Amino acid sequence: MREVTPKKIREMKGREKITMVTAYDYPSALLADKAGIDVVFVGDSLGMVVYGDENTLNVSMEQMVFHTRAVAKAVKRALVLADMPFGSYEVSVEEGIKNAVRLIQAGADAVKIEGGADHEKLVRKLVRMGIPVMGHTGLTPQRYLRLGGYRLMGETEEEIEEILRDAKALERAGAFAVVLEFTLADVAKLVTEEVSIPTIGIGSGPWVDGQVLVWHDLLGVYENVPPFVKKYADLASIIRLALESYREDVKTGKFPGREHYWEFLDKDDFRRKAQKALQRIGDKPTE
Ligand code: KIV
């Protein structure tokens, strides 16, 4: 069992800020874990930042299982959380359970679903059978068609009510935390005060129990990032520069350098061996 458990995440509320970052493969998960991040999250943002999709609606269970498996192999300390993709839990509670089980069997410690009140029954069932669940409200990208795009949530009374209703339903059903995505900071603060489970914000201001960001956004892999992102690195420039140098070195013969290859010191010895090998090969077909 990993060191960071859903119980520990719950206990961090009001004591210590929770850190969460997405990771979709072995090397990024390894680095996130070594950096001491609390939750390494295989998000369905995978579809957009890794596969180049326009939205998250085409991410399949198969993709989530593959990537969860790679991430789970790398992480020793952090909690490994896997997203339930669009269409994997909405049709029936039974199907939701079956798909959550697949993610746990791929190595996740917990699953995340978008929404709250609509899935109270599923969350309760999963928790009862031993699968920890994190909810997600505010901007829920799997519903972006209905929401009318990726936009700030919580401006109207109705939206505030829906966000609160989701968070409370998740708390009631036994979820161990809830993501609040792109809500007005005052709404995130209200929810954080109103529920006993930790709130993890993304684009929702500072008055929450933790923060989550997408790997490619925070590391500057892409030029364009959502307005709430702080870029902690400019990996795009670093990677491009490295690739251009590599290309230049190969073209000009600078790579490989003398330290990157091995040769026979005794060239006569090599010629003898090569000649024998050539004779043995002759013109015979290899079959
Ligand atoms: O899939 C994802 O990356 C997410 C985060 C934005 C929380 O759901």
mmCIF file of C-alpha atoms and ligand atoms in Angstrom:
data_model
loop_
_atom_site.group_PDB
_atom_site.id
_atom_site.type_symbol
_atom_site.label_atom_id
_atom_site.label_comp_id
_atom_site.label_asym_id
_atom_site.label_seq_id
_atom_site.Cartn_x
_atom_site.Cartn_y
_atom_site.Cartn_z
ATOM 1 C CA MET A 1 0.000 0.000 0.000
ATOM 2 C CA ARG A 2 1.213 3.497 -0.830
ATOM 3 C CA GLU A 3 2.007 6.014 1.926
ATOM 4 C CA VAL A 4 -0.630 8.587 0.926
ATOM 5 C CA THR A 5 -4.081 7.096 1.404
ATOM 6 C CA PRO A 6 -7.563 8.604 0.934
ATOM 7 C CA LYS A 7 -7.831 8.700 4.754
ATOM 8 C CA LYS A 8 -4.618 10.786 4.944
ATOM 9 C CA ILE A 9 -5.941 13.148 2.261
ATOM 10 C CA ARG A 10 -9.139 13.633 4.286
ATOM 11 C CA GLU A 11 -7.137 14.339 7.422
ATOM 12 C CA MET A 12 -5.115 17.039 5.645
ATOM 13 C CA LYS A 13 -8.167 19.331 5.427
ATOM 14 C CA GLY A 14 -7.503 22.513 7.380
ATOM 15 C CA ARG A 15 -4.001 21.302 8.357
ATOM 16 C CA GLU A 16 -1.872 21.086 5.250
ATOM 17 C CA LYS A 17 -2.507 21.990 1.604
ATOM 18 C CA ILE A 18 -2.958 19.013 -0.711
ATOM 19 C CA THR A 19 -0.896 18.897 -3.926
ATOM 20 C CA MET A 20 -2.134 17.052 -6.992
ATOM 21 C CA VAL A 21 -0.828 16.868 -10.536
ATOM 22 C CA THR A 22 -1.790 14.849 -13.579
ATOM 23 C CA ALA A 23 0.587 12.243 -15.030
ATOM 24 C CA TYR A 24 -0.083 9.855 -17.869
ATOM 25 C CA ASP A 25 3.066 7.761 -18.175
ATOM 26 C CA TYR A 26 5.858 6.113 -16.203
ATOM 27 C CA PRO A 27 8.545 8.845 -16.313
ATOM 28 C CA SER A 28 6.236 11.722 -15.430
ATOM 29 C CA ALA A 29 4.655 9.749 -12.580
ATOM 30 C CA LEU A 30 8.115 8.851 -11.269
ATOM 31 C CA LEU A 31 9.128 12.531 -11.213
ATOM 32 C CA ALA A 32 5.861 13.659 -9.603
ATOM 33 C CA ASP A 33 6.221 11.043 -6.880
ATOM 34 C CA LYS A 34 9.860 11.942 -6.242
ATOM 35 C CA ALA A 35 8.861 15.619 -5.997
ATOM 36 C CA GLY A 36 6.617 14.726 -3.052
ATOM 37 C CA ILE A 37 3.286 15.455 -4.769
ATOM 38 C CA ASP A 38 0.415 13.976 -2.716
ATOM 39 C CA VAL A 39 -1.907 12.809 -5.513
ATOM 40 C CA VAL A 40 -0.711 11.638 -8.930
ATOM 41 C CA PHE A 41 -3.743 11.772 -11.149
ATOM 42 C CA VAL A 42 -4.344 9.990 -14.442
ATOM 43 C CA GLY A 43 -6.875 12.512 -15.720
ATOM 44 C CA ASP A 44 -8.976 12.192 -18.839
ATOM 45 C CA SER A 45 -7.292 15.439 -19.930
ATOM 46 C CA LEU A 46 -5.050 12.725 -21.399
ATOM 47 C CA GLY A 47 -7.238 12.892 -24.515
ATOM 48 C CA MET A 48 -6.324 16.538 -25.108
ATOM 49 C CA VAL A 49 -2.723 16.887 -23.918
ATOM 50 C CA VAL A 50 -1.385 13.463 -24.963
ATOM 51 C CA TYR A 51 -3.619 12.380 -27.861
ATOM 52 C CA GLY A 52 -4.352 15.835 -29.323
ATOM 53 C CA ASP A 53 -8.145 15.550 -29.122
ATOM 54 C CA GLU A 54 -10.253 18.702 -29.009
ATOM 55 C CA ASN A 55 -12.042 17.635 -25.842
ATOM 56 C CA THR A 56 -12.136 14.749 -23.350
ATOM 57 C CA LEU A 57 -15.230 13.035 -24.743
ATOM 58 C CA ASN A 58 -13.408 10.406 -26.819
ATOM 59 C CA VAL A 59 -11.217 8.986 -24.080
ATOM 60 C CA SER A 60 -11.894 5.265 -23.667
ATOM 61 C CA MET A 61 -11.656 2.889 -20.725
ATOM 62 C CA GLU A 62 -8.860 1.087 -22.603
ATOM 63 C CA GLN A 63 -6.778 4.271 -22.742
ATOM 64 C CA MET A 64 -7.374 4.949 -19.060
ATOM 65 C CA VAL A 65 -6.407 1.400 -18.107
ATOM 66 C CA PHE A 66 -3.157 1.496 -20.175
ATOM 67 C CA HIS A 67 -2.045 4.821 -18.765
ATOM 68 C CA THR A 68 -3.087 4.002 -15.196
ATOM 69 C CA ARG A 69 -0.994 0.836 -15.365
ATOM 70 C CA ALA A 70 2.110 2.803 -16.434
ATOM 71 C CA VAL A 71 1.609 5.463 -13.752
ATOM 72 C CA ALA A 72 0.906 2.925 -11.013
ATOM 73 C CA LYS A 73 4.198 1.127 -11.723
ATOM 74 C CA ALA A 74 6.133 4.319 -11.046
ATOM 75 C CA VAL A 75 4.452 5.663 -7.922
ATOM 76 C CA LYS A 76 5.621 4.446 -4.519
ATOM 77 C CA ARG A 77 4.453 7.173 -2.129
ATOM 78 C CA ALA A 78 1.651 9.283 -3.624
ATOM 79 C CA LEU A 79 -1.983 8.330 -4.002
ATOM 80 C CA VAL A 80 -2.697 7.163 -7.548
ATOM 81 C CA LEU A 81 -6.059 8.482 -8.725
ATOM 82 C CA ALA A 82 -7.637 7.497 -12.055
ATOM 83 C CA ASP A 83 -10.408 9.325 -13.924
ATOM 84 C CA MET A 84 -13.577 7.565 -15.042
ATOM 85 C CA PRO A 85 -13.920 8.630 -18.705
ATOM 86 C CA PHE A 86 -17.075 9.972 -20.336
ATOM 87 C CA GLY A 87 -19.684 7.237 -20.829
ATOM 88 C CA SER A 88 -18.063 4.797 -18.393
ATOM 89 C CA TYR A 89 -20.349 5.442 -15.392
ATOM 90 C CA GLU A 90 -23.437 7.338 -16.560
ATOM 91 C CA VAL A 91 -25.441 4.495 -18.110
ATOM 92 C CA SER A 92 -25.874 2.375 -14.985
ATOM 93 C CA VAL A 93 -24.458 1.908 -11.520
ATOM 94 C CA GLU A 94 -23.436 -1.650 -12.495
ATOM 95 C CA GLU A 95 -21.375 -0.423 -15.438
ATOM 96 C CA GLY A 96 -19.824 2.286 -13.280
ATOM 97 C CA ILE A 97 -18.775 -0.323 -10.726
ATOM 98 C CA LYS A 98 -17.362 -2.634 -13.412
ATOM 99 C CA ASN A 99 -15.264 0.160 -14.915
ATOM 100 C CA ALA A 100 -14.065 1.477 -11.548
ATOM 101 C CA VAL A 101 -12.906 -2.062 -10.728
ATOM 102 C CA ARG A 102 -10.856 -2.126 -13.962
ATOM 103 C CA LEU A 103 -9.018 1.045 -12.937
ATOM 104 C CA ILE A 104 -8.327 -0.282 -9.438
ATOM 105 C CA GLN A 105 -7.060 -3.539 -10.936
ATOM 106 C CA ALA A 106 -4.770 -1.473 -13.190
ATOM 107 C CA GLY A 107 -3.143 -0.090 -10.040
ATOM 108 C CA ALA A 108 -5.155 2.990 -9.029
ATOM 109 C CA ASP A 109 -5.857 3.618 -5.329
ATOM 110 C CA ALA A 110 -9.011 5.600 -6.044
ATOM 111 C CA VAL A 111 -11.195 6.828 -8.908
ATOM 112 C CA LYS A 112 -12.592 10.240 -9.825
ATOM 113 C CA ILE A 113 -15.957 10.927 -11.370
ATOM 114 C CA GLU A 114 -17.350 14.184 -12.717
ATOM 115 C CA GLY A 115 -20.555 15.402 -11.101
ATOM 116 C CA GLY A 116 -21.914 14.701 -7.648
ATOM 117 C CA ALA A 117 -25.638 14.733 -6.990
ATOM 118 C CA ASP A 118 -26.367 12.747 -10.179
ATOM 119 C CA HIS A 119 -24.037 9.963 -9.063
ATOM 120 C CA GLU A 120 -24.674 9.774 -5.328
ATOM 121 C CA LYS A 121 -25.860 6.173 -5.546
ATOM 122 C CA LEU A 122 -22.820 5.049 -7.558
ATOM 123 C CA VAL A 123 -20.398 6.815 -5.202
ATOM 124 C CA ARG A 124 -22.051 5.229 -2.153
ATOM 125 C CA LYS A 125 -21.859 1.754 -3.712
ATOM 126 C CA LEU A 126 -18.218 2.160 -4.729
ATOM 127 C CA VAL A 127 -17.219 3.401 -1.294
ATOM 128 C CA ARG A 128 -19.100 0.543 0.400
ATOM 129 C CA MET A 129 -17.313 -2.014 -1.744
ATOM 130 C CA GLY A 130 -13.958 -0.451 -0.885
ATOM 131 C CA ILE A 131 -13.230 1.842 -3.818
ATOM 132 C CA PRO A 132 -12.367 5.369 -2.685
ATOM 133 C CA VAL A 133 -13.932 8.109 -4.818
ATOM 134 C CA MET A 134 -13.083 11.740 -5.515
ATOM 135 C CA GLY A 135 -15.854 13.869 -7.037
ATOM 136 C CA HIS A 136 -15.571 16.836 -9.390
ATOM 137 C CA THR A 137 -17.880 19.818 -9.742
ATOM 138 C CA GLY A 138 -17.868 23.407 -11.004
ATOM 139 C CA LEU A 139 -16.664 23.197 -14.598
ATOM 140 C CA THR A 140 -17.026 19.544 -15.551
ATOM 141 C CA PRO A 141 -15.323 19.189 -18.963
ATOM 142 C CA GLN A 142 -17.266 16.011 -19.817
ATOM 143 C CA ARG A 143 -20.401 18.240 -19.859
ATOM 144 C CA TYR A 144 -18.846 21.111 -21.768
ATOM 145 C CA LEU A 145 -21.368 20.777 -24.609
ATOM 146 C CA ARG A 146 -24.228 21.422 -22.206
ATOM 147 C CA LEU A 147 -22.320 24.106 -20.309
ATOM 148 C CA GLY A 148 -21.616 25.985 -23.529
ATOM 149 C CA GLY A 149 -17.826 25.621 -23.491
ATOM 150 C CA TYR A 150 -15.061 25.850 -20.929
ATOM 151 C CA ARG A 151 -16.186 28.776 -18.815
ATOM 152 C CA LEU A 152 -16.071 30.184 -15.312
ATOM 153 C CA MET A 153 -18.767 28.657 -13.113
ATOM 154 C CA GLY A 154 -20.747 29.898 -10.132
ATOM 155 C CA GLU A 155 -21.911 33.333 -11.188
ATOM 156 C CA THR A 156 -25.640 32.633 -10.832
ATOM 157 C CA GLU A 157 -27.675 31.502 -7.844
ATOM 158 C CA GLU A 158 -28.576 28.320 -9.762
ATOM 159 C CA GLU A 159 -24.949 27.465 -10.464
ATOM 160 C CA ILE A 160 -23.902 28.093 -6.860
ATOM 161 C CA GLU A 161 -26.761 25.831 -5.752
ATOM 162 C CA GLU A 162 -25.736 23.078 -8.188
ATOM 163 C CA ILE A 163 -22.094 23.176 -7.084
ATOM 164 C CA LEU A 164 -23.070 23.078 -3.395
ATOM 165 C CA ARG A 165 -25.567 20.292 -4.051
ATOM 166 C CA ASP A 166 -22.875 18.210 -5.785
ATOM 167 C CA ALA A 167 -20.320 18.725 -3.027
ATOM 168 C CA LYS A 168 -22.802 17.847 -0.294
ATOM 169 C CA ALA A 169 -24.031 14.752 -2.148
ATOM 170 C CA LEU A 170 -20.426 13.578 -2.534
ATOM 171 C CA GLU A 171 -19.744 14.161 1.159
ATOM 172 C CA ARG A 172 -22.917 12.252 2.079
ATOM 173 C CA ALA A 173 -22.054 9.349 -0.195
ATOM 174 C CA GLY A 174 -18.596 8.965 1.357
ATOM 175 C CA ALA A 175 -16.303 10.553 -1.269
ATOM 176 C CA PHE A 176 -12.930 11.459 0.266
ATOM 177 C CA ALA A 177 -12.460 14.764 -1.637
ATOM 178 C CA VAL A 178 -13.898 16.911 -4.400
ATOM 179 C CA VAL A 179 -12.302 18.832 -7.255
ATOM 180 C CA LEU A 180 -13.692 22.335 -7.813
ATOM 181 C CA GLU A 181 -12.827 23.384 -11.341
ATOM 182 C CA PHE A 182 -12.903 26.990 -12.620
ATOM 183 C CA THR A 183 -15.414 28.409 -10.135
ATOM 184 C CA LEU A 184 -15.408 31.904 -8.731
ATOM 185 C CA ALA A 185 -13.087 31.878 -5.709
ATOM 186 C CA ASP A 186 -15.896 32.951 -3.338
ATOM 187 C CA VAL A 187 -17.942 29.921 -4.369
ATOM 188 C CA ALA A 188 -14.956 27.616 -3.788
ATOM 189 C CA LYS A 189 -14.474 29.187 -0.347
ATOM 190 C CA LEU A 190 -18.140 28.654 0.502
ATOM 191 C CA VAL A 191 -18.010 24.989 -0.544
ATOM 192 C CA THR A 192 -14.756 24.470 1.396
ATOM 193 C CA GLU A 193 -16.470 25.815 4.527
ATOM 194 C CA GLU A 194 -19.672 23.870 3.952
ATOM 195 C CA VAL A 195 -18.268 20.349 3.505
ATOM 196 C CA SER A 196 -16.082 18.259 5.775
ATOM 197 C CA ILE A 197 -14.158 16.674 2.886
ATOM 198 C CA PRO A 198 -11.177 18.425 1.259
ATOM 199 C CA THR A 199 -11.747 20.607 -1.788
ATOM 200 C CA ILE A 200 -9.063 20.575 -4.466
ATOM 201 C CA GLY A 201 -9.199 23.586 -6.732
ATOM 202 C CA ILE A 202 -8.156 24.200 -10.303
ATOM 203 C CA GLY A 203 -8.698 27.778 -11.406
ATOM 204 C CA SER A 204 -10.846 28.332 -8.305
ATOM 205 C CA GLY A 205 -8.586 30.519 -6.170
ATOM 206 C CA PRO A 206 -6.694 30.082 -2.918
ATOM 207 C CA TRP A 207 -9.478 29.363 -0.384
ATOM 208 C CA VAL A 208 -9.560 25.617 -0.952
ATOM 209 C CA ASP A 209 -7.792 22.663 0.662
ATOM 210 C CA GLY A 210 -5.483 21.862 -2.233
ATOM 211 C CA GLN A 211 -4.592 22.539 -5.851
ATOM 212 C CA VAL A 212 -4.403 20.434 -8.997
ATOM 213 C CA LEU A 213 -2.805 21.306 -12.336
ATOM 214 C CA VAL A 214 -2.294 19.470 -15.591
ATOM 215 C CA TRP A 215 1.325 18.276 -16.133
ATOM 216 C CA HIS A 216 1.707 19.821 -19.606
ATOM 217 C CA ASP A 217 0.257 23.161 -18.451
ATOM 218 C CA LEU A 218 2.396 23.669 -15.375
ATOM 219 C CA LEU A 219 5.565 22.595 -17.172
ATOM 220 C CA GLY A 220 4.933 24.710 -20.260
ATOM 221 C CA VAL A 221 4.857 21.896 -22.796
ATOM 222 C CA TYR A 222 2.326 23.865 -24.844
ATOM 223 C CA GLU A 223 2.329 27.573 -25.508
ATOM 224 C CA ASN A 224 -1.365 28.081 -24.853
ATOM 225 C CA VAL A 225 -2.631 27.252 -21.395
ATOM 226 C CA PRO A 226 -5.844 28.079 -19.516
ATOM 227 C CA PRO A 227 -5.748 31.556 -17.907
ATOM 228 C CA PHE A 228 -5.576 30.194 -14.356
ATOM 229 C CA VAL A 229 -2.353 28.232 -14.936
ATOM 230 C CA LYS A 230 1.024 29.257 -13.561
ATOM 231 C CA LYS A 231 3.797 27.906 -15.791
ATOM 232 C CA TYR A 232 6.630 26.663 -13.575
ATOM 233 C CA ALA A 233 8.884 25.840 -16.509
ATOM 234 C CA ASP A 234 9.162 26.392 -20.236
ATOM 235 C CA LEU A 235 9.742 22.794 -21.296
ATOM 236 C CA ALA A 236 8.711 23.544 -24.878
ATOM 237 C CA SER A 237 11.759 25.833 -25.368
ATOM 238 C CA ILE A 238 14.100 23.467 -23.536
ATOM 239 C CA ILE A 239 12.966 20.453 -25.573
ATOM 240 C CA ARG A 240 13.002 22.321 -28.887
ATOM 241 C CA LEU A 241 16.502 23.648 -28.223
ATOM 242 C CA ALA A 242 17.759 20.164 -27.334
ATOM 243 C CA LEU A 243 16.217 18.627 -30.466
ATOM 244 C CA GLU A 244 17.645 21.377 -32.693
ATOM 245 C CA SER A 245 21.118 20.829 -31.187
ATOM 246 C CA TYR A 246 20.835 17.081 -31.749
ATOM 247 C CA ARG A 247 19.771 17.616 -35.356
ATOM 248 C CA GLU A 248 22.647 20.052 -35.924
ATOM 249 C CA ASP A 249 25.206 17.675 -34.348
ATOM 250 C CA VAL A 250 24.107 14.736 -36.511
ATOM 251 C CA LYS A 251 24.106 16.817 -39.690
ATOM 252 C CA THR A 252 27.573 18.204 -38.971
ATOM 253 C CA GLY A 253 29.052 14.931 -37.670
ATOM 254 C CA LYS A 254 29.567 16.206 -34.098
ATOM 255 C CA PHE A 255 27.451 13.363 -32.745
ATOM 256 C CA PRO A 256 28.323 10.666 -31.932
ATOM 257 C CA GLY A 257 31.519 11.971 -30.291
ATOM 258 C CA ARG A 258 34.487 9.753 -29.453
ATOM 259 C CA GLU A 259 32.982 9.050 -25.993
ATOM 260 C CA HIS A 260 29.781 7.630 -27.497
ATOM 261 C CA TYR A 261 31.142 4.622 -29.423
ATOM 262 C CA TRP A 262 33.553 1.678 -29.120
ATOM 263 C CA GLU A 263 35.976 0.362 -31.802
ATOM 264 C CA PHE A 264 38.552 -2.410 -32.223
ATOM 265 C CA LEU A 265 41.931 -1.153 -31.014
ATOM 266 C CA ASP A 266 43.692 -3.834 -33.069
ATOM 267 C CA LYS A 267 42.479 -3.228 -36.630
ATOM 268 C CA ASP A 268 44.293 -6.356 -37.973
ATOM 269 C CA ASP A 269 42.380 -8.472 -35.475
ATOM 270 C CA PHE A 270 39.146 -6.864 -36.715
ATOM 271 C CA ARG A 271 40.028 -7.435 -40.398
ATOM 272 C CA ARG A 272 40.751 -11.147 -39.718
ATOM 273 C CA LYS A 273 37.490 -11.651 -37.855
ATOM 274 C CA ALA A 274 35.461 -9.734 -40.409
ATOM 275 C CA GLN A 275 36.965 -11.678 -43.306
ATOM 276 C CA LYS A 276 36.108 -15.004 -41.665
ATOM 277 C CA ALA A 277 32.581 -13.846 -40.946
ATOM 278 C CA LEU A 278 32.160 -12.705 -44.557
ATOM 279 C CA GLN A 279 33.473 -16.054 -45.853
ATOM 280 C CA ARG A 280 31.101 -18.004 -43.615
ATOM 281 C CA ILE A 281 28.140 -15.995 -44.806
ATOM 282 C CA GLY A 282 29.103 -16.407 -48.489
ATOM 283 C CA ASP A 283 26.116 -16.148 -50.792
ATOM 284 C CA LYS A 284 23.973 -18.646 -48.888
ATOM 285 C CA PRO A 285 20.432 -17.529 -48.266
ATOM 286 C CA THR A 286 19.494 -17.252 -44.540
ATOM 287 C CA GLU A 287 16.314 -19.332 -45.136
HETATM 288 O O1 KIV B 1 -8.659 15.312 -16.351
HETATM 289 C C1 KIV B 1 -8.153 16.218 -15.686
HETATM 290 O O2 KIV B 1 -6.993 16.617 -15.859
HETATM 291 C C2 KIV B 1 -8.957 16.837 -14.643
HETATM 292 C C3 KIV B 1 -8.366 17.998 -13.904
HETATM 293 C C4 KIV B 1 -8.588 19.222 -14.667
HETATM 294 C C5 KIV B 1 -8.851 18.077 -12.522
HETATM 295 O O3 KIV B 1 -10.056 16.417 -14.408
#
